Amino acid sequence: MRSLLIAPAEQARLAEALRSGADAVIVDLARTAPAGRAAARAAAGRFLKEVRGPGARPKLIVRPNSLDSGETDSDLDAVMAGAPDAILLPESLGAQSVQQLSAKLAVREADFALPDGATRIIAVADTAQSLFSMGSYRGASARLVGVAWSAESLRRDICAETSRDGCGAYAGPYRLARDLTLLAAASAGVAAIDTDFADIHDEVGLRAEAFAARRDGFAGKMAIVPTQATIINDVFPLRTMRLAER
């Protein structure tokens, strides 16, 4: 997968993401306000069931709330009947988080008569604490197919004003997170996925950052609007991430 487009769990936005040409659509439950969680879960569940089936389609990935939020089980209960291809795990703390999520997935795969182990995991380094566990992913789980990072989530976690320096390059903590993501993925034998590019109007900047990610060994990049997916697809070669076919 080259482009992984994040979309809120809203009918119109998900339909737009589906038409974008992105290799994967990430249904985002983690950024939903508490008052809207029930509606978002219902929309996510409907979307997965409607889209899944024969024919060409992007990979379907769900980003639930973090494991320490108290909301993960409810998120998974709402979407696993739709058999998502993978779960994007925010605030991952290395092998222990991957294994905890894997156990939750195994129970629900059994409940919904899905193949054991079919739901893959992409772990995300997006907090200061998550960076200290990056070396533990190797051998953590056969479900793990990727390691990603998020500059914006990390910026919020460390209360920084910006993730960029005066020249527009990533500042030190974010360069470290990027490098650790690449090395952790290589060590674990899974795909490294680069963070999204925040300025949705700067297509030149996105293309340059995508080229740099490809050069350094990343397999793909997150997108936050459909137009970004087109540029990312143009930059990255098409590779196969080990997501189960159903």
PDB file of C-alpha atoms in Angstrom:
ATOM      1  CA  MET A   1       0.000   0.000   0.000  1.00  0.00           C
ATOM      2  CA  ARG A   2       1.335   3.368  -1.019  1.00  0.00           C
ATOM      3  CA  SER A   3      -1.366   5.765   0.139  1.00  0.00           C
ATOM      4  CA  LEU A   4      -3.410   5.356   3.316  1.00  0.00           C
ATOM      5  CA  LEU A   5      -6.175   7.970   3.435  1.00  0.00           C
ATOM      6  CA  ILE A   6      -7.571   8.854   6.854  1.00  0.00           C
ATOM      7  CA  ALA A   7     -11.280   9.740   6.821  1.00  0.00           C
ATOM      8  CA  PRO A   8     -13.692  10.471   9.664  1.00  0.00           C
ATOM      9  CA  ALA A   9     -16.502   7.976  10.137  1.00  0.00           C
ATOM     10  CA  GLU A  10     -19.062  10.090   8.297  1.00  0.00           C
ATOM     11  CA  GLN A  11     -20.988   8.820   5.269  1.00  0.00           C
ATOM     12  CA  ALA A  12     -20.058  11.647   2.888  1.00  0.00           C
ATOM     13  CA  ARG A  13     -16.374  11.686   3.825  1.00  0.00           C
ATOM     14  CA  LEU A  14     -16.070   7.909   3.574  1.00  0.00           C
ATOM     15  CA  ALA A  15     -17.721   7.893   0.153  1.00  0.00           C
ATOM     16  CA  GLU A  16     -15.282  10.580  -0.979  1.00  0.00           C
ATOM     17  CA  ALA A  17     -12.347   8.562   0.349  1.00  0.00           C
ATOM     18  CA  LEU A  18     -13.561   5.484  -1.490  1.00  0.00           C
ATOM     19  CA  ARG A  19     -13.450   7.396  -4.789  1.00  0.00           C
ATOM     20  CA  SER A  20     -10.015   8.880  -4.134  1.00  0.00           C
ATOM     21  CA  GLY A  21      -7.884   6.106  -5.601  1.00  0.00           C
ATOM     22  CA  ALA A  22      -6.106   5.588  -2.270  1.00  0.00           C
ATOM     23  CA  ASP A  23      -4.723   2.110  -1.715  1.00  0.00           C
ATOM     24  CA  ALA A  24      -6.290   2.042   1.748  1.00  0.00           C
ATOM     25  CA  VAL A  25      -9.053   3.945   3.520  1.00  0.00           C
ATOM     26  CA  ILE A  26      -8.607   4.406   7.261  1.00  0.00           C
ATOM     27  CA  VAL A  27     -11.951   4.834   9.018  1.00  0.00           C
ATOM     28  CA  ASP A  28     -11.115   7.131  11.901  1.00  0.00           C
ATOM     29  CA  LEU A  29     -12.926   6.598  15.195  1.00  0.00           C
ATOM     30  CA  ALA A  30     -10.134   7.948  17.387  1.00  0.00           C
ATOM     31  CA  ARG A  31     -10.783  11.629  16.642  1.00  0.00           C
ATOM     32  CA  THR A  32     -14.538  11.483  17.201  1.00  0.00           C
ATOM     33  CA  ALA A  33     -15.924  13.635  20.006  1.00  0.00           C
ATOM     34  CA  PRO A  34     -17.570  11.640  22.822  1.00  0.00           C
ATOM     35  CA  ALA A  35     -21.040  12.863  21.890  1.00  0.00           C
ATOM     36  CA  GLY A  36     -20.636  11.548  18.359  1.00  0.00           C
ATOM     37  CA  ARG A  37     -19.082   8.143  19.069  1.00  0.00           C
ATOM     38  CA  ALA A  38     -22.244   6.075  18.763  1.00  0.00           C
ATOM     39  CA  ALA A  39     -23.095   7.596  15.383  1.00  0.00           C
ATOM     40  CA  ALA A  40     -19.512   7.234  14.164  1.00  0.00           C
ATOM     41  CA  ARG A  41     -19.363   3.576  15.155  1.00  0.00           C
ATOM     42  CA  ALA A  42     -22.634   2.887  13.383  1.00  0.00           C
ATOM     43  CA  ALA A  43     -21.422   4.683  10.246  1.00  0.00           C
ATOM     44  CA  ALA A  44     -18.132   2.781  10.304  1.00  0.00           C
ATOM     45  CA  GLY A  45     -19.887  -0.562  10.652  1.00  0.00           C
ATOM     46  CA  ARG A  46     -22.261   0.191   7.761  1.00  0.00           C
ATOM     47  CA  PHE A  47     -19.432   1.354   5.534  1.00  0.00           C
ATOM     48  CA  LEU A  48     -17.366  -1.771   6.056  1.00  0.00           C
ATOM     49  CA  LYS A  49     -20.293  -4.091   5.351  1.00  0.00           C
ATOM     50  CA  GLU A  50     -21.368  -2.162   2.244  1.00  0.00           C
ATOM     51  CA  VAL A  51     -17.906  -1.920   0.689  1.00  0.00           C
ATOM     52  CA  ARG A  52     -16.594  -5.376   1.460  1.00  0.00           C
ATOM     53  CA  GLY A  53     -17.199  -7.947  -1.221  1.00  0.00           C
ATOM     54  CA  PRO A  54     -15.929  -9.030  -4.620  1.00  0.00           C
ATOM     55  CA  GLY A  55     -14.377  -6.537  -6.994  1.00  0.00           C
ATOM     56  CA  ALA A  56     -11.673  -3.926  -6.778  1.00  0.00           C
ATOM     57  CA  ARG A  57     -11.638  -1.811  -3.629  1.00  0.00           C
ATOM     58  CA  PRO A  58      -9.094  -0.217  -1.326  1.00  0.00           C
ATOM     59  CA  LYS A  59      -7.961  -1.994   1.813  1.00  0.00           C
ATOM     60  CA  LEU A  60     -10.251  -1.128   4.715  1.00  0.00           C
ATOM     61  CA  ILE A  61      -8.549  -0.127   7.943  1.00  0.00           C
ATOM     62  CA  VAL A  62     -10.042   1.177  11.191  1.00  0.00           C
ATOM     63  CA  ARG A  63      -8.356   3.486  13.668  1.00  0.00           C
ATOM     64  CA  PRO A  64     -10.011   2.891  17.069  1.00  0.00           C
ATOM     65  CA  ASN A  65      -9.388   4.817  20.235  1.00  0.00           C
ATOM     66  CA  SER A  66      -6.197   3.942  22.097  1.00  0.00           C
ATOM     67  CA  LEU A  67      -6.007   0.896  24.344  1.00  0.00           C
ATOM     68  CA  ASP A  68      -5.978   2.998  27.516  1.00  0.00           C
ATOM     69  CA  SER A  69      -9.023   5.080  26.519  1.00  0.00           C
ATOM     70  CA  GLY A  70     -11.692   2.648  27.703  1.00  0.00           C
ATOM     71  CA  GLU A  71     -13.287   2.916  24.241  1.00  0.00           C
ATOM     72  CA  THR A  72     -11.347   0.328  22.238  1.00  0.00           C
ATOM     73  CA  ASP A  73     -13.639  -2.620  22.941  1.00  0.00           C
ATOM     74  CA  SER A  74     -16.729  -0.666  21.913  1.00  0.00           C
ATOM     75  CA  ASP A  75     -14.980   0.476  18.730  1.00  0.00           C
ATOM     76  CA  LEU A  76     -13.987  -3.086  17.825  1.00  0.00           C
ATOM     77  CA  ASP A  77     -17.436  -4.460  18.640  1.00  0.00           C
ATOM     78  CA  ALA A  78     -18.914  -1.982  16.160  1.00  0.00           C
ATOM     79  CA  VAL A  79     -16.599  -2.741  13.236  1.00  0.00           C
ATOM     80  CA  MET A  80     -15.398  -6.332  13.402  1.00  0.00           C
ATOM     81  CA  ALA A  81     -18.579  -7.729  11.867  1.00  0.00           C
ATOM     82  CA  GLY A  82     -17.512  -5.811   8.758  1.00  0.00           C
ATOM     83  CA  ALA A  83     -14.196  -7.669   8.697  1.00  0.00           C
ATOM     84  CA  PRO A  84     -11.723  -4.792   8.340  1.00  0.00           C
ATOM     85  CA  ASP A  85      -8.434  -5.725   6.719  1.00  0.00           C
ATOM     86  CA  ALA A  86      -6.429  -4.110   9.507  1.00  0.00           C
ATOM     87  CA  ILE A  87      -6.537  -2.014  12.656  1.00  0.00           C
ATOM     88  CA  LEU A  88      -4.395   1.109  12.921  1.00  0.00           C
ATOM     89  CA  LEU A  89      -3.266   1.126  16.557  1.00  0.00           C
ATOM     90  CA  PRO A  90      -2.718   4.635  17.967  1.00  0.00           C
ATOM     91  CA  GLU A  91      -0.450   5.290  20.952  1.00  0.00           C
ATOM     92  CA  SER A  92       1.144   1.881  20.595  1.00  0.00           C
ATOM     93  CA  LEU A  93       3.658   0.977  23.289  1.00  0.00           C
ATOM     94  CA  GLY A  94       5.454  -1.692  21.324  1.00  0.00           C
ATOM     95  CA  ALA A  95       4.980  -5.442  21.516  1.00  0.00           C
ATOM     96  CA  GLN A  96       2.758  -5.333  24.598  1.00  0.00           C
ATOM     97  CA  SER A  97       0.190  -3.142  22.831  1.00  0.00           C
ATOM     98  CA  VAL A  98       0.259  -5.227  19.661  1.00  0.00           C
ATOM     99  CA  GLN A  99      -0.252  -8.408  21.679  1.00  0.00           C
ATOM    100  CA  GLN A 100      -3.063  -6.868  23.715  1.00  0.00           C
ATOM    101  CA  LEU A 101      -4.867  -5.783  20.570  1.00  0.00           C
ATOM    102  CA  SER A 102      -4.206  -9.158  18.941  1.00  0.00           C
ATOM    103  CA  ALA A 103      -5.987 -10.912  21.801  1.00  0.00           C
ATOM    104  CA  LYS A 104      -8.997  -8.631  21.413  1.00  0.00           C
ATOM    105  CA  LEU A 105      -9.090  -9.293  17.686  1.00  0.00           C
ATOM    106  CA  ALA A 106      -8.851 -13.061  18.142  1.00  0.00           C
ATOM    107  CA  VAL A 107     -11.945 -13.083  20.359  1.00  0.00           C
ATOM    108  CA  ARG A 108     -13.957 -11.070  17.865  1.00  0.00           C
ATOM    109  CA  GLU A 109     -12.767 -13.071  14.868  1.00  0.00           C
ATOM    110  CA  ALA A 110     -14.143 -16.136  16.627  1.00  0.00           C
ATOM    111  CA  ASP A 111     -17.390 -14.335  17.485  1.00  0.00           C
ATOM    112  CA  PHE A 112     -17.961 -13.240  13.874  1.00  0.00           C
ATOM    113  CA  ALA A 113     -16.694 -16.448  12.199  1.00  0.00           C
ATOM    114  CA  LEU A 114     -13.701 -14.696  10.647  1.00  0.00           C
ATOM    115  CA  PRO A 115     -10.438 -16.544   9.923  1.00  0.00           C
ATOM    116  CA  ASP A 116      -8.130 -16.576  12.918  1.00  0.00           C
ATOM    117  CA  GLY A 117      -5.392 -13.993  12.466  1.00  0.00           C
ATOM    118  CA  ALA A 118      -6.942 -12.415   9.369  1.00  0.00           C
ATOM    119  CA  THR A 119      -7.149  -8.913  10.860  1.00  0.00           C
ATOM    120  CA  ARG A 120      -3.755  -7.261  10.607  1.00  0.00           C
ATOM    121  CA  ILE A 121      -2.257  -4.518  12.781  1.00  0.00           C
ATOM    122  CA  ILE A 122      -0.379  -1.333  11.909  1.00  0.00           C
ATOM    123  CA  ALA A 123       1.204   0.154  15.034  1.00  0.00           C
ATOM    124  CA  VAL A 124       1.616   3.921  15.306  1.00  0.00           C
ATOM    125  CA  ALA A 125       4.354   5.793  17.155  1.00  0.00           C
ATOM    126  CA  ASP A 126       2.624   9.035  18.067  1.00  0.00           C
ATOM    127  CA  THR A 127       3.513   9.821  21.691  1.00  0.00           C
ATOM    128  CA  ALA A 128       6.744  10.385  23.555  1.00  0.00           C
ATOM    129  CA  GLN A 129       6.239   7.145  25.479  1.00  0.00           C
ATOM    130  CA  SER A 130       5.713   5.155  22.297  1.00  0.00           C
ATOM    131  CA  LEU A 131       9.192   6.033  21.045  1.00  0.00           C
ATOM    132  CA  PHE A 132      10.823   4.176  23.935  1.00  0.00           C
ATOM    133  CA  SER A 133       9.276   0.843  22.877  1.00  0.00           C
ATOM    134  CA  MET A 134      10.144   0.860  19.186  1.00  0.00           C
ATOM    135  CA  GLY A 135      12.721  -1.900  19.450  1.00  0.00           C
ATOM    136  CA  SER A 136      10.200  -4.482  20.695  1.00  0.00           C
ATOM    137  CA  TYR A 137       8.122  -4.994  17.545  1.00  0.00           C
ATOM    138  CA  ARG A 138      10.305  -7.739  16.114  1.00  0.00           C
ATOM    139  CA  GLY A 139       8.439 -11.021  16.615  1.00  0.00           C
ATOM    140  CA  ALA A 140       5.591  -9.304  18.483  1.00  0.00           C
ATOM    141  CA  SER A 141       2.783 -10.831  16.419  1.00  0.00           C
ATOM    142  CA  ALA A 142       2.151 -12.367  13.020  1.00  0.00           C
ATOM    143  CA  ARG A 143      -0.643  -9.817  12.675  1.00  0.00           C
ATOM    144  CA  LEU A 144       1.786  -6.890  12.560  1.00  0.00           C
ATOM    145  CA  VAL A 145       2.250  -5.652   8.983  1.00  0.00           C
ATOM    146  CA  GLY A 146       3.381  -2.067   9.461  1.00  0.00           C
ATOM    147  CA  VAL A 147       4.766   0.607  11.745  1.00  0.00           C
ATOM    148  CA  ALA A 148       3.762   4.226  11.207  1.00  0.00           C
ATOM    149  CA  TRP A 149       4.338   7.549  12.948  1.00  0.00           C
ATOM    150  CA  SER A 150       2.347  10.762  13.379  1.00  0.00           C
ATOM    151  CA  ALA A 151       4.092  14.118  13.601  1.00  0.00           C
ATOM    152  CA  GLU A 152       0.960  16.028  14.610  1.00  0.00           C
ATOM    153  CA  SER A 153      -0.031  13.611  17.384  1.00  0.00           C
ATOM    154  CA  LEU A 154       3.504  13.644  18.736  1.00  0.00           C
ATOM    155  CA  ARG A 155       3.557  17.443  18.638  1.00  0.00           C
ATOM    156  CA  ARG A 156       0.395  17.589  20.718  1.00  0.00           C
ATOM    157  CA  ASP A 157       1.738  15.030  23.169  1.00  0.00           C
ATOM    158  CA  ILE A 158       4.913  16.986  23.904  1.00  0.00           C
ATOM    159  CA  CYS A 159       3.083  20.349  23.830  1.00  0.00           C
ATOM    160  CA  ALA A 160       5.288  21.809  21.093  1.00  0.00           C
ATOM    161  CA  GLU A 161       4.224  24.842  19.092  1.00  0.00           C
ATOM    162  CA  THR A 162       5.221  23.287  15.782  1.00  0.00           C
ATOM    163  CA  SER A 163       6.875  20.157  14.434  1.00  0.00           C
ATOM    164  CA  ARG A 164       8.957  22.129  11.910  1.00  0.00           C
ATOM    165  CA  ASP A 165      12.044  24.277  12.252  1.00  0.00           C
ATOM    166  CA  GLY A 166      12.560  27.686  10.648  1.00  0.00           C
ATOM    167  CA  CYS A 167      13.576  26.096   7.344  1.00  0.00           C
ATOM    168  CA  GLY A 168      10.497  23.895   7.161  1.00  0.00           C
ATOM    169  CA  ALA A 169      12.281  20.644   8.035  1.00  0.00           C
ATOM    170  CA  TYR A 170      11.177  18.454  10.939  1.00  0.00           C
ATOM    171  CA  ALA A 171      12.650  19.485  14.289  1.00  0.00           C
ATOM    172  CA  GLY A 172      14.744  17.049  16.317  1.00  0.00           C
ATOM    173  CA  PRO A 173      12.071  14.995  18.136  1.00  0.00           C
ATOM    174  CA  TYR A 174      10.202  14.391  14.895  1.00  0.00           C
ATOM    175  CA  ARG A 175      13.295  13.406  12.960  1.00  0.00           C
ATOM    176  CA  LEU A 176      13.982  10.922  15.743  1.00  0.00           C
ATOM    177  CA  ALA A 177      10.445   9.512  15.548  1.00  0.00           C
ATOM    178  CA  ARG A 178      10.718   9.188  11.772  1.00  0.00           C
ATOM    179  CA  ASP A 179      14.072   7.412  11.968  1.00  0.00           C
ATOM    180  CA  LEU A 180      12.925   5.066  14.731  1.00  0.00           C
ATOM    181  CA  THR A 181       9.813   4.160  12.744  1.00  0.00           C
ATOM    182  CA  LEU A 182      11.912   3.246   9.728  1.00  0.00           C
ATOM    183  CA  LEU A 183      14.363   1.197  11.794  1.00  0.00           C
ATOM    184  CA  ALA A 184      11.674  -0.508  13.883  1.00  0.00           C
ATOM    185  CA  ALA A 185       9.802  -1.565  10.759  1.00  0.00           C
ATOM    186  CA  ALA A 186      12.972  -2.865   9.112  1.00  0.00           C
ATOM    187  CA  SER A 187      13.892  -4.809  12.257  1.00  0.00           C
ATOM    188  CA  ALA A 188      10.402  -6.335  12.447  1.00  0.00           C
ATOM    189  CA  GLY A 189      10.291  -7.107   8.733  1.00  0.00           C
ATOM    190  CA  VAL A 190       7.172  -5.022   8.122  1.00  0.00           C
ATOM    191  CA  ALA A 191       6.314  -1.901   6.118  1.00  0.00           C
ATOM    192  CA  ALA A 192       7.351   1.549   7.328  1.00  0.00           C
ATOM    193  CA  ILE A 193       4.627   4.161   6.776  1.00  0.00           C
ATOM    194  CA  ASP A 194       5.406   7.875   6.807  1.00  0.00           C
ATOM    195  CA  THR A 195       3.302  10.493   8.575  1.00  0.00           C
ATOM    196  CA  ASP A 196       0.763  12.656   6.750  1.00  0.00           C
ATOM    197  CA  PHE A 197       1.693  16.037   5.292  1.00  0.00           C
ATOM    198  CA  ALA A 198      -0.303  18.645   7.184  1.00  0.00           C
ATOM    199  CA  ASP A 199      -0.456  21.442   4.577  1.00  0.00           C
ATOM    200  CA  ILE A 200      -3.177  20.179   2.255  1.00  0.00           C
ATOM    201  CA  HIS A 201      -2.580  23.039  -0.212  1.00  0.00           C
ATOM    202  CA  ASP A 202       1.171  22.496  -0.664  1.00  0.00           C
ATOM    203  CA  GLU A 203       1.354  19.824  -3.340  1.00  0.00           C
ATOM    204  CA  VAL A 204       4.992  20.595  -4.120  1.00  0.00           C
ATOM    205  CA  GLY A 205       5.959  20.122  -0.485  1.00  0.00           C
ATOM    206  CA  LEU A 206       4.016  16.872  -0.244  1.00  0.00           C
ATOM    207  CA  ARG A 207       5.666  15.482  -3.360  1.00  0.00           C
ATOM    208  CA  ALA A 208       9.124  16.381  -2.066  1.00  0.00           C
ATOM    209  CA  GLU A 209       8.450  14.795   1.323  1.00  0.00           C
ATOM    210  CA  ALA A 210       7.036  11.666  -0.328  1.00  0.00           C
ATOM    211  CA  PHE A 211      10.125  11.351  -2.533  1.00  0.00           C
ATOM    212  CA  ALA A 212      12.340  11.666   0.557  1.00  0.00           C
ATOM    213  CA  ALA A 213      10.323   8.969   2.338  1.00  0.00           C
ATOM    214  CA  ARG A 214      10.589   6.630  -0.648  1.00  0.00           C
ATOM    215  CA  ARG A 215      14.319   7.278  -0.902  1.00  0.00           C
ATOM    216  CA  ASP A 216      14.863   6.430   2.741  1.00  0.00           C
ATOM    217  CA  GLY A 217      12.928   3.170   2.674  1.00  0.00           C
ATOM    218  CA  PHE A 218       9.321   3.970   3.594  1.00  0.00           C
ATOM    219  CA  ALA A 219       6.761   1.862   1.746  1.00  0.00           C
ATOM    220  CA  GLY A 220       3.952   4.406   1.832  1.00  0.00           C
ATOM    221  CA  LYS A 221       2.546   7.535   3.391  1.00  0.00           C
ATOM    222  CA  MET A 222      -0.574   8.680   5.186  1.00  0.00           C
ATOM    223  CA  ALA A 223      -2.928  11.140   3.497  1.00  0.00           C
ATOM    224  CA  ILE A 224      -5.587  13.379   5.004  1.00  0.00           C
ATOM    225  CA  VAL A 225      -7.387  14.585   1.852  1.00  0.00           C
ATOM    226  CA  PRO A 226      -8.109  12.676  -1.370  1.00  0.00           C
ATOM    227  CA  THR A 227      -5.870  14.841  -3.552  1.00  0.00           C
ATOM    228  CA  GLN A 228      -2.874  13.816  -1.459  1.00  0.00           C
ATOM    229  CA  ALA A 229      -3.498  10.145  -2.220  1.00  0.00           C
ATOM    230  CA  THR A 230      -3.032  10.787  -5.951  1.00  0.00           C
ATOM    231  CA  ILE A 231       0.354  12.423  -5.416  1.00  0.00           C
ATOM    232  CA  ILE A 232       1.531   9.711  -3.025  1.00  0.00           C
ATOM    233  CA  ASN A 233       0.525   6.986  -5.474  1.00  0.00           C
ATOM    234  CA  ASP A 234       2.491   8.743  -8.176  1.00  0.00           C
ATOM    235  CA  VAL A 235       5.660   8.812  -6.046  1.00  0.00           C
ATOM    236  CA  PHE A 236       5.701   5.381  -4.417  1.00  0.00           C
ATOM    237  CA  PRO A 237       6.035   2.061  -6.235  1.00  0.00           C
ATOM    238  CA  LEU A 238       3.175  -0.338  -5.703  1.00  0.00           C
ATOM    239  CA  ARG A 239       4.167  -2.912  -3.084  1.00  0.00           C
ATOM    240  CA  THR A 240       2.226  -5.650  -1.363  1.00  0.00           C
ATOM    241  CA  MET A 241       1.549  -5.404   2.361  1.00  0.00           C
ATOM    242  CA  ARG A 242       0.586  -8.694   3.916  1.00  0.00           C
ATOM    243  CA  LEU A 243      -3.105  -8.030   4.479  1.00  0.00           C
ATOM    244  CA  ALA A 244      -5.246 -11.122   4.289  1.00  0.00           C
ATOM    245  CA  GLU A 245      -7.561 -11.559   1.316  1.00  0.00           C
ATOM    246  CA  ARG A 246     -11.099 -12.662   2.063  1.00  0.00           C
TER     247      ARG A 246
END
